[in-house]
CSV table of N, CA and C in Angstrom, one decimal:
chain,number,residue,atom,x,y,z
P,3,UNK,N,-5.4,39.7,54.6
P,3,UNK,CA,-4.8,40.6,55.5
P,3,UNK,C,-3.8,41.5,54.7
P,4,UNK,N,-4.1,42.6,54.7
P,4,UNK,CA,-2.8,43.2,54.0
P,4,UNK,C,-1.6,43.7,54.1
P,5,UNK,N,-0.6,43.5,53.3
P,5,UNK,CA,0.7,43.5,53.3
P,5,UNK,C,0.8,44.4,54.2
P,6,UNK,N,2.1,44.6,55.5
P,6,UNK,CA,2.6,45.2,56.2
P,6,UNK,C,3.7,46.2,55.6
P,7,UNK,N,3.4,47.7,55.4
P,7,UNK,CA,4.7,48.4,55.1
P,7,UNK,C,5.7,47.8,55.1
P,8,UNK,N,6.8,48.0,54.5
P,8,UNK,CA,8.2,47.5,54.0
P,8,UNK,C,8.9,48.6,53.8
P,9,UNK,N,10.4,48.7,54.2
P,9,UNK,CA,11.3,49.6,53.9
P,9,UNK,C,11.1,50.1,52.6
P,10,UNK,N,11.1,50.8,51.4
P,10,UNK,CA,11.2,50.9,50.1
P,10,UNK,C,12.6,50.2,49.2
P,11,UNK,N,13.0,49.7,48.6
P,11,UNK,CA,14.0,48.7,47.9
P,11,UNK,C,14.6,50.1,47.3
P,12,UNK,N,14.3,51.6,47.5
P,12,UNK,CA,15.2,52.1,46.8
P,12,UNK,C,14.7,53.8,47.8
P,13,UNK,N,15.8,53.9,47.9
P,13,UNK,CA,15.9,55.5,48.6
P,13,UNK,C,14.4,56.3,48.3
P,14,UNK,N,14.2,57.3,49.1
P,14,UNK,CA,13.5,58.3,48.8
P,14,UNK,C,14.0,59.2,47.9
P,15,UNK,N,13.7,60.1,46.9
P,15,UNK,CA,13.7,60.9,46.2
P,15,UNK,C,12.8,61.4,45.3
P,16,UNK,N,13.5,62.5,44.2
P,16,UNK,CA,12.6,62.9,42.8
P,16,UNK,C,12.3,61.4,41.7
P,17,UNK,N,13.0,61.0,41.9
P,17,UNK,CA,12.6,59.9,40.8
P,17,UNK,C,11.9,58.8,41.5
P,18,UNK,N,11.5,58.2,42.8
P,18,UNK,CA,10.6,57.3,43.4
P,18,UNK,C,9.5,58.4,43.7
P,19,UNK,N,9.8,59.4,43.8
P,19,UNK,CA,8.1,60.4,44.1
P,19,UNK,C,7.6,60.5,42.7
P,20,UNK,N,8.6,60.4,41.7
P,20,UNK,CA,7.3,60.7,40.5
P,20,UNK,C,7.1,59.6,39.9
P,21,UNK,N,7.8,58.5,40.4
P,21,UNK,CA,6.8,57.4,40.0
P,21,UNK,C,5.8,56.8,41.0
P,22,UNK,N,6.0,57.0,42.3
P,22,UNK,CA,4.5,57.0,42.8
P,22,UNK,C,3.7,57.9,42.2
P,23,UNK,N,3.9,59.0,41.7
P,23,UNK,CA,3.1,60.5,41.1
P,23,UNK,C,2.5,59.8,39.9
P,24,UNK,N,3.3,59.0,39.1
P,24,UNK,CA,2.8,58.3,37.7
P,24,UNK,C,1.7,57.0,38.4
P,25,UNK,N,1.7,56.3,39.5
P,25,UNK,CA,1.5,55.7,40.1
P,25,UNK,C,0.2,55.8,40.1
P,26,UNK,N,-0.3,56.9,41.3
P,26,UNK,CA,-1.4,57.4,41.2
P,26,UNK,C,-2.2,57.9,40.4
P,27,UNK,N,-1.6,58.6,39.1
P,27,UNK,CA,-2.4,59.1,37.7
P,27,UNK,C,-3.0,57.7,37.2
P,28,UNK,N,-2.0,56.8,37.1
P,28,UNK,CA,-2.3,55.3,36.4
P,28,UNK,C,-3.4,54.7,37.2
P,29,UNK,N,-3.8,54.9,38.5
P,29,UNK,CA,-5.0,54.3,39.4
P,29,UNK,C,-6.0,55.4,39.5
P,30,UNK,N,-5.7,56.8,39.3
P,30,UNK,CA,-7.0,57.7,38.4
P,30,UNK,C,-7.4,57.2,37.1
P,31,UNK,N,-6.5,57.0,36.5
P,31,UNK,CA,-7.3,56.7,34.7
P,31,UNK,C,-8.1,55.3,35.1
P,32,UNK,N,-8.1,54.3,35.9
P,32,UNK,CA,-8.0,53.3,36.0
P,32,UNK,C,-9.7,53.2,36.3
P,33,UNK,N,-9.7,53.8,37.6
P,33,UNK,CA,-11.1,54.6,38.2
P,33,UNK,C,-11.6,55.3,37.0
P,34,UNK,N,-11.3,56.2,36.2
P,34,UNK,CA,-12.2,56.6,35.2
P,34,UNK,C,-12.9,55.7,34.2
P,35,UNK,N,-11.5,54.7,34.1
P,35,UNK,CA,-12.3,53.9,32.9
P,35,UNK,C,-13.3,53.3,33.5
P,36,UNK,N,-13.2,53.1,34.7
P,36,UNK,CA,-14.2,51.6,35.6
P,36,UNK,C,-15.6,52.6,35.5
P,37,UNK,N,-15.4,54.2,35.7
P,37,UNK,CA,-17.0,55.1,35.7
P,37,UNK,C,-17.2,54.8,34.5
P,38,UNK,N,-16.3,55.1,33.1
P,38,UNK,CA,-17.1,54.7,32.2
P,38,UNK,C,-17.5,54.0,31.7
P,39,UNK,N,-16.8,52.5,32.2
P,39,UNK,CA,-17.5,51.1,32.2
P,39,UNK,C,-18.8,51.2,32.4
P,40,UNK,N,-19.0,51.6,33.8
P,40,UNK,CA,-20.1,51.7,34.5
P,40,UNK,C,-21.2,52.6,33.9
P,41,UNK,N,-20.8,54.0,33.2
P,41,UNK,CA,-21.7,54.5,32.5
P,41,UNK,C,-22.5,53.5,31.1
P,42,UNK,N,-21.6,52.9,30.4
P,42,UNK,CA,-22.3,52.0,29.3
P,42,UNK,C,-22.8,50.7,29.8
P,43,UNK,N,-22.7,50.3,30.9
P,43,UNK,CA,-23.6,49.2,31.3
P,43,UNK,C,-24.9,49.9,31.6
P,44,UNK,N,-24.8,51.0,32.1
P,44,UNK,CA,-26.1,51.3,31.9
P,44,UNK,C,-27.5,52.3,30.4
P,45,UNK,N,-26.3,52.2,29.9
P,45,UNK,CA,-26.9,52.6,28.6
P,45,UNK,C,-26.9,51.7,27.3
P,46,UNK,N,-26.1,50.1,27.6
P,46,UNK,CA,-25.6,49.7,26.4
P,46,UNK,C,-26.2,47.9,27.0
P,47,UNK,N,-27.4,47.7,26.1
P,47,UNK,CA,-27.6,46.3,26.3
P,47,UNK,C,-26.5,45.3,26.6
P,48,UNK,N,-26.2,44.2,27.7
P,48,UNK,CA,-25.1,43.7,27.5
P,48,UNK,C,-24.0,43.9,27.8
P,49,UNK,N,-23.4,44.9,28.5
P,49,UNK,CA,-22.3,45.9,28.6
P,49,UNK,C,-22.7,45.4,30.3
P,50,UNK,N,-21.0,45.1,30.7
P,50,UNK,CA,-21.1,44.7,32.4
P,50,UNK,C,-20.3,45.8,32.7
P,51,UNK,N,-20.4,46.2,34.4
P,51,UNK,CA,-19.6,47.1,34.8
P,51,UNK,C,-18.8,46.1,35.8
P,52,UNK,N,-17.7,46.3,35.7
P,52,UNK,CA,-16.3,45.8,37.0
P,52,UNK,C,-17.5,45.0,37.9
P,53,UNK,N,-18.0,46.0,38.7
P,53,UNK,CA,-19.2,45.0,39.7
P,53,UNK,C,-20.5,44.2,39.3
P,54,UNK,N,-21.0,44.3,37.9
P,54,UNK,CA,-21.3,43.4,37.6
P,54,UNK,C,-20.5,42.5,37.3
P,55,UNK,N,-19.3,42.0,36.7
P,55,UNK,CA,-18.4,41.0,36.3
P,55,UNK,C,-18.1,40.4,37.3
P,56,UNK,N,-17.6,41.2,38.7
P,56,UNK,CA,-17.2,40.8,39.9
P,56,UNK,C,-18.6,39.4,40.2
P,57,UNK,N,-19.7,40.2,40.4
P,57,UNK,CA,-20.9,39.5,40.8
P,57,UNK,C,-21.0,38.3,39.9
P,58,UNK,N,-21.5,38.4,38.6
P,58,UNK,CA,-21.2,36.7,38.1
P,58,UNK,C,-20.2,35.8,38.1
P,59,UNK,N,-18.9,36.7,38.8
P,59,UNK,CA,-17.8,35.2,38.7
P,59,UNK,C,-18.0,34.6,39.6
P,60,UNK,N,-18.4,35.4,40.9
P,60,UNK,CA,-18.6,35.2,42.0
P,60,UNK,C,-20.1,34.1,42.2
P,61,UNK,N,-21.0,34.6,41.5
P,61,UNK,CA,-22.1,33.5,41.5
P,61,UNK,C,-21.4,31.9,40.8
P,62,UNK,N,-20.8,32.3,39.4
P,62,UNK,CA,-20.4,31.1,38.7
P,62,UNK,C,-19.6,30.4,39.4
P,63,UNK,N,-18.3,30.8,40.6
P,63,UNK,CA,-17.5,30.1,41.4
P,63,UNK,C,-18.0,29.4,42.3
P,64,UNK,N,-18.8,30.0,43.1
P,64,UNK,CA,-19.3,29.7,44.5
P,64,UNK,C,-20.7,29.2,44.1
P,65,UNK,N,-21.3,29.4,43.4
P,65,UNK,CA,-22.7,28.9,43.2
P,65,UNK,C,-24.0,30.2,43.6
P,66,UNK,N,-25.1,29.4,43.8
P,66,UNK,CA,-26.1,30.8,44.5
P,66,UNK,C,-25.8,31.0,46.2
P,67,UNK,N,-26.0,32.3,46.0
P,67,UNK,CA,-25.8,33.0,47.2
P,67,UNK,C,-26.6,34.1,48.1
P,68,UNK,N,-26.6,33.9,49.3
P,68,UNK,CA,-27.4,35.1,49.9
P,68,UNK,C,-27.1,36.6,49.3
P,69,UNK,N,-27.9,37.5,49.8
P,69,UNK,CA,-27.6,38.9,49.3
P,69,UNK,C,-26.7,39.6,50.1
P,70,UNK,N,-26.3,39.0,51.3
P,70,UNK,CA,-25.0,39.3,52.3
P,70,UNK,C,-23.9,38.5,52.3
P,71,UNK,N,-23.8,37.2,51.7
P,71,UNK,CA,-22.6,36.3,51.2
P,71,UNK,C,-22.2,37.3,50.0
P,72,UNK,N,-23.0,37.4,48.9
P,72,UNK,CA,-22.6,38.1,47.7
P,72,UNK,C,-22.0,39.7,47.8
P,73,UNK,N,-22.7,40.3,48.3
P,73,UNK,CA,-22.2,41.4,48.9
P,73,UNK,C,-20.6,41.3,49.6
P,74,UNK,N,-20.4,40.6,50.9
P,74,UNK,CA,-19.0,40.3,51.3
P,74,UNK,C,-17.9,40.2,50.0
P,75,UNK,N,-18.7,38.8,49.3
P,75,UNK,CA,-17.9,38.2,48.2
P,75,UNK,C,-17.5,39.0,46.9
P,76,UNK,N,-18.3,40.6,46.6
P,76,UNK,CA,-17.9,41.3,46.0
P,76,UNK,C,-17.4,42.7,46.5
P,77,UNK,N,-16.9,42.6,47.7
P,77,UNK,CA,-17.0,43.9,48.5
P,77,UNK,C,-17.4,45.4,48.2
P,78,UNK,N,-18.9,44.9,48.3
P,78,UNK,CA,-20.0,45.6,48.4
P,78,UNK,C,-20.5,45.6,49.8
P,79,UNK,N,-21.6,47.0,49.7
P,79,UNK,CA,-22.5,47.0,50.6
P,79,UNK,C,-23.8,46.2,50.2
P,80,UNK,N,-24.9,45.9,51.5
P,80,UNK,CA,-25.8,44.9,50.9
P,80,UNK,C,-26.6,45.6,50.3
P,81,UNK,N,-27.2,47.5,50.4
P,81,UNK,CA,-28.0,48.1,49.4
P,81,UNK,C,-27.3,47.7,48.1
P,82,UNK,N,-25.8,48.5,48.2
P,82,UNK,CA,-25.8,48.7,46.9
P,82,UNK,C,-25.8,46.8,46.0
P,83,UNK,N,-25.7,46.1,46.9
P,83,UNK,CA,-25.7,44.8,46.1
P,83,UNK,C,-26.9,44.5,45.8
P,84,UNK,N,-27.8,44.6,46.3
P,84,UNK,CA,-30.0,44.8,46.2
P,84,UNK,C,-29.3,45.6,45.3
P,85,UNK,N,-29.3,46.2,44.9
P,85,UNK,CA,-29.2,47.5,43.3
P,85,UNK,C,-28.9,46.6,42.6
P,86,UNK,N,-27.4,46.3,42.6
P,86,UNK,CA,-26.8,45.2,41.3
P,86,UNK,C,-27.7,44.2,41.0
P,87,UNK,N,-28.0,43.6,42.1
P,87,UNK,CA,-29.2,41.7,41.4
P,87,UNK,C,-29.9,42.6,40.7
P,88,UNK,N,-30.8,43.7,41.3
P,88,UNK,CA,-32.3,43.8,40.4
P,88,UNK,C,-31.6,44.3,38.9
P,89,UNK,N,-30.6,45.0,38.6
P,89,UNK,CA,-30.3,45.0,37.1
P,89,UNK,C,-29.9,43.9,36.8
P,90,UNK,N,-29.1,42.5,37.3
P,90,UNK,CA,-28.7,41.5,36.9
P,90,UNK,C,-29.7,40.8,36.6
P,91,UNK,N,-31.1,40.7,37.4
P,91,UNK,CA,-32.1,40.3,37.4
P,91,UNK,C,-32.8,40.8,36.4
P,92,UNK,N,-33.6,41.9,35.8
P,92,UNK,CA,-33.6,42.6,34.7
P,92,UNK,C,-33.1,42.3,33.3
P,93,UNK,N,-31.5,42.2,33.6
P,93,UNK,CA,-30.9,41.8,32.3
P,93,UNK,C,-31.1,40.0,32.2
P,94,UNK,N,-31.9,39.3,32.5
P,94,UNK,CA,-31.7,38.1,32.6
P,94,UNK,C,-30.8,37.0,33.2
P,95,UNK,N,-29.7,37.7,33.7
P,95,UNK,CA,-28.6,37.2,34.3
P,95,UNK,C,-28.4,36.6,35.7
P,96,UNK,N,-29.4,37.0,36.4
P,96,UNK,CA,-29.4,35.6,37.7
P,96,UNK,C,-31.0,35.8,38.0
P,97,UNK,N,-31.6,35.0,38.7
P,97,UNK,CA,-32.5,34.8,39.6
P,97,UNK,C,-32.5,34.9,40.9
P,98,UNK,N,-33.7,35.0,41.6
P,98,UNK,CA,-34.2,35.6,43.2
P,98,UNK,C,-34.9,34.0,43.6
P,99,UNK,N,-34.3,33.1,44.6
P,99,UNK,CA,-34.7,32.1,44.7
P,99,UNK,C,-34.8,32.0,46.2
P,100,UNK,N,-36.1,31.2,46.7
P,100,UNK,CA,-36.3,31.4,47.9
P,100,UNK,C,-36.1,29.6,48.4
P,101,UNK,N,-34.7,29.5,49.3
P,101,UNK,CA,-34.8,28.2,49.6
P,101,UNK,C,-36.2,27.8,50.4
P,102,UNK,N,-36.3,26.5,49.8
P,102,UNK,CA,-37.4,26.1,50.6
P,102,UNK,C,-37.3,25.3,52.2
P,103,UNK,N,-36.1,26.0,53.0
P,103,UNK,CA,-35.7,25.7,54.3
P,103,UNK,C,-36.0,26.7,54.7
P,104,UNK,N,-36.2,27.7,54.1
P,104,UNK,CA,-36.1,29.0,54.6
P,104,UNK,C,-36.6,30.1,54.2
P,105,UNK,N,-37.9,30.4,54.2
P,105,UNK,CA,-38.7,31.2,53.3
P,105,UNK,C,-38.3,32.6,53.6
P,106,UNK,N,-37.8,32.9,54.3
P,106,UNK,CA,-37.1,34.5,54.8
P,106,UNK,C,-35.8,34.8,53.8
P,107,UNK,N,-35.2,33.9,53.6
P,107,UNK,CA,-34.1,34.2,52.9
P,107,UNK,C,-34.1,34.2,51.5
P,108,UNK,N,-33.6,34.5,50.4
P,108,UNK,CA,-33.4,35.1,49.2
P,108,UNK,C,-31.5,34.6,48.8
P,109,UNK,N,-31.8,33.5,47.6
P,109,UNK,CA,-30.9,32.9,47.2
P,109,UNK,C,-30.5,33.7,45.9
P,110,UNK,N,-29.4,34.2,45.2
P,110,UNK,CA,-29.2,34.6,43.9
P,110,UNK,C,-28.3,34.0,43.3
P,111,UNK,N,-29.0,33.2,42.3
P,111,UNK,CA,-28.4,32.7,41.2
P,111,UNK,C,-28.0,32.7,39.5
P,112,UNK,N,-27.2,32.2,39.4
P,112,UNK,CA,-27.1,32.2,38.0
P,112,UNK,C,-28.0,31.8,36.5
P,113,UNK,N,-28.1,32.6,36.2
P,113,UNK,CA,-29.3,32.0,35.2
P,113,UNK,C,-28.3,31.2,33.9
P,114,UNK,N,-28.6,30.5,32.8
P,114,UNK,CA,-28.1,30.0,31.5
P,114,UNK,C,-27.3,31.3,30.9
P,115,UNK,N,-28.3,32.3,30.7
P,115,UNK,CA,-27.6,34.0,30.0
P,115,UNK,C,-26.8,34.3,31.2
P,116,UNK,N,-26.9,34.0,32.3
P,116,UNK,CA,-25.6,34.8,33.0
P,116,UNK,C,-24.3,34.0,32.6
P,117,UNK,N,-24.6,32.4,33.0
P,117,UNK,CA,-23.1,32.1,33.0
P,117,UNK,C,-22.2,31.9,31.7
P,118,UNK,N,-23.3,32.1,30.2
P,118,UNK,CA,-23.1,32.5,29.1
P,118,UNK,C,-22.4,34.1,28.9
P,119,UNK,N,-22.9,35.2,29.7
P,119,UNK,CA,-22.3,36.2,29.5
P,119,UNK,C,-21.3,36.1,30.3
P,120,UNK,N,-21.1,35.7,31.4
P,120,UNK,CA,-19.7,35.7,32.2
P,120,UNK,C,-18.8,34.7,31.2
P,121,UNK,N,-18.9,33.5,30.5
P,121,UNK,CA,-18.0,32.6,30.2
P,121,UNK,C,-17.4,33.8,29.3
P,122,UNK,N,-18.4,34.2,28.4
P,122,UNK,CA,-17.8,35.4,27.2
P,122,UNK,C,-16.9,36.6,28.1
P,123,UNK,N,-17.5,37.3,28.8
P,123,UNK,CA,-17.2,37.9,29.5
P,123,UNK,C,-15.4,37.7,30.1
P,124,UNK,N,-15.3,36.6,30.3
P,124,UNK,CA,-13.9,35.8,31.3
P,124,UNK,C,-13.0,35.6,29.9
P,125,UNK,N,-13.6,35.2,29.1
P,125,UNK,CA,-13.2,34.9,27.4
P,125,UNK,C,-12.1,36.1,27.3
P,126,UNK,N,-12.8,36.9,26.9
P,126,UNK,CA,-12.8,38.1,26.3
P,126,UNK,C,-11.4,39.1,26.8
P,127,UNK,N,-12.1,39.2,28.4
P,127,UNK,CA,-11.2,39.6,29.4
P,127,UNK,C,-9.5,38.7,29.5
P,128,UNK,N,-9.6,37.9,29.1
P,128,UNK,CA,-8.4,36.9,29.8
P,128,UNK,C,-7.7,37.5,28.0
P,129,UNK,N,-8.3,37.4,27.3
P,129,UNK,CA,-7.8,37.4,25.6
P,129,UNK,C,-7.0,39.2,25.8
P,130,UNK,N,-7.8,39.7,25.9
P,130,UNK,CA,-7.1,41.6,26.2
P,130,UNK,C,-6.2,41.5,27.0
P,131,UNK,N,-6.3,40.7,28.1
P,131,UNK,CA,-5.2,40.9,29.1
P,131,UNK,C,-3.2,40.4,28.7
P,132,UNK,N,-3.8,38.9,28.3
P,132,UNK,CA,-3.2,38.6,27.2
P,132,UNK,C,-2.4,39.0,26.4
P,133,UNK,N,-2.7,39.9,25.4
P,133,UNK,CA,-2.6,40.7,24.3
P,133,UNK,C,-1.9,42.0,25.2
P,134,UNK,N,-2.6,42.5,25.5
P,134,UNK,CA,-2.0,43.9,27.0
P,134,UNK,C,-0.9,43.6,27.5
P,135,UNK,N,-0.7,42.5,27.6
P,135,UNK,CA,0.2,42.3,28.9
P,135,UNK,C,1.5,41.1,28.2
P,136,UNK,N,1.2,41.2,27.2
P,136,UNK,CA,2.0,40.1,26.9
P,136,UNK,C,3.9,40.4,26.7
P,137,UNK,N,4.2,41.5,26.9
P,137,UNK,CA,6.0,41.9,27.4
P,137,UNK,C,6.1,41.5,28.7
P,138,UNK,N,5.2,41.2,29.7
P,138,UNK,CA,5.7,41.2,31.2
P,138,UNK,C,5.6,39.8,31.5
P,139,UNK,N,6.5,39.5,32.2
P,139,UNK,CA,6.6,38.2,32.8
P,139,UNK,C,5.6,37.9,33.7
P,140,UNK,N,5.9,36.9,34.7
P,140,UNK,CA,4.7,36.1,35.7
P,140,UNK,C,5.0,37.3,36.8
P,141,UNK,N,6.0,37.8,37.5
P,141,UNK,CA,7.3,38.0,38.0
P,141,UNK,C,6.7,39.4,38.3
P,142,UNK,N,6.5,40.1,36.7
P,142,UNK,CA,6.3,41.8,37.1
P,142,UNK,C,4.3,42.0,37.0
P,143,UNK,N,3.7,40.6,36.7
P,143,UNK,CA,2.4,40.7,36.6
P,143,UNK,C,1.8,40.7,38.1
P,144,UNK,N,3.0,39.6,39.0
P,144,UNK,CA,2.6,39.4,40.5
P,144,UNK,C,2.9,41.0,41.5
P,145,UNK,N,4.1,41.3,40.9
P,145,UNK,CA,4.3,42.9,41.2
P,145,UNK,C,2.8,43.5,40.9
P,146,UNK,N,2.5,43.6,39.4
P,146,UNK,CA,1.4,44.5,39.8
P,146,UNK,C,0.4,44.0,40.4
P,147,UNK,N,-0.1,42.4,40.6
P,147,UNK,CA,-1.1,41.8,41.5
P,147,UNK,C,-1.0,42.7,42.8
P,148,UNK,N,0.6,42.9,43.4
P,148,UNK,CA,0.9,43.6,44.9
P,148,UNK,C,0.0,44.7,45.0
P,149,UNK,N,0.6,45.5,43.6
P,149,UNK,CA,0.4,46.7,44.0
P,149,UNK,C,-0.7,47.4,43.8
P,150,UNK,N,-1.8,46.8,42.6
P,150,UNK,CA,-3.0,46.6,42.9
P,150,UNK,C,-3.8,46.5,44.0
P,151,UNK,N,-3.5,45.4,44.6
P,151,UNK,CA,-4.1,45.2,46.1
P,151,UNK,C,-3.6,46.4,47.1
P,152,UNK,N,-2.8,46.6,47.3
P,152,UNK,CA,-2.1,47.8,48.3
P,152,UNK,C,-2.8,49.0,48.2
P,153,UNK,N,-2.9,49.7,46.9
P,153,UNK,CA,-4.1,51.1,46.3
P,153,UNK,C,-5.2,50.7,46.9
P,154,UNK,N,-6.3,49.1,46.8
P,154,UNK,CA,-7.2,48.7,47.0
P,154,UNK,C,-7.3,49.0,48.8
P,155,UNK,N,-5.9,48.5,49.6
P,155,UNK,CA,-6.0,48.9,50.8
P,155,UNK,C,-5.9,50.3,50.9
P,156,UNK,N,-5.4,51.0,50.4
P,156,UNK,CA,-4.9,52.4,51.2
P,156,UNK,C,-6.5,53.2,50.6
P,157,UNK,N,-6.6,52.6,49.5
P,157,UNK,CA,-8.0,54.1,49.4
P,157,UNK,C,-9.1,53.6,50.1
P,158,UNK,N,-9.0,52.5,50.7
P,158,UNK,CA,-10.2,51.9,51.8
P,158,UNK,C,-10.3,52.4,53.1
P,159,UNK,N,-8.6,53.7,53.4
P,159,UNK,CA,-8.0,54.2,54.5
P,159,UNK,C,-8.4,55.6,53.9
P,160,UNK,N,-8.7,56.0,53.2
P,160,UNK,CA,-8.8,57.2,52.3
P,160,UNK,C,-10.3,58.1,53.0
């Protein structure tokens, strides 16, 4: 559920409008890098985009999943998540499994190369972040966890 508005901890003015102003540039560049993520996943063997990464943690956490659990679980829609498996599928990284309770439905799972490229993948990621982030305390990382999620609500209101 997301955070309820809160008074702001500091007046209105020029210097809280331009750091929401810096605010918002910092969640444009943010969005650009994720397009050009997304552009070399599709040009670059190996190369995941944000919603591919999203999708194998989410298979490696939870296990296999419907195409509408996984979808929820990466908030996606269920086309565009039918898009994602068949390149995940493609790139060797999960399989199309049909439980045998239920021949209608369509299980997706993790293959050996997927939870291989996610372990590297989670590696990799946790190591930059790390390295990135390593002046900020627990304190101002949970700050930006807030405020992350808050952009995440308001451009869903967008």
């Amino acid at each position: 559920m997301p955070k309820q508005p809160s008074e702001p901890s500091e007046p209105s003015g020029p210097a809280r409008d331009q750091a929401l102003d810096h605010l918002a540039r910092a969640a444009y560049s943010l969005s650009a890098a994720d397009s050009r993520l997304r552009g070399r996943a599709t040009r670059t063997a190996g190369a995941l985009s944000l919603t591919h990464a999203r999708a194998l943690r989410v298979l490696a956490e939870e296990g296999p999943l419907s195409i509408g659990r996984l979808a929820a679980s990466t908030e996606t829609t269920g086309a565009a998540t039918t898009q994602l498996v068949n390149g995940l599928v493609a790139a060797g990284y999960v399989t199309r499994e049909r439980p045998a309770e239920d021949k209608r439905s369509v299980l997706v799972a993790l293959t050996e190369d997927g939870r291989r490229r996610h372990d590297e993948r989670q590696t990799a990621l946790a190591r930059s972040l790390h390295t990135a982030l390593a002046d900020h305390d627990t304190q101002a990382l949970d700050a930006a966890t807030d405020v992350l999620r808050q952009l995440a609500s308001i451009y869903d209101e967008l």
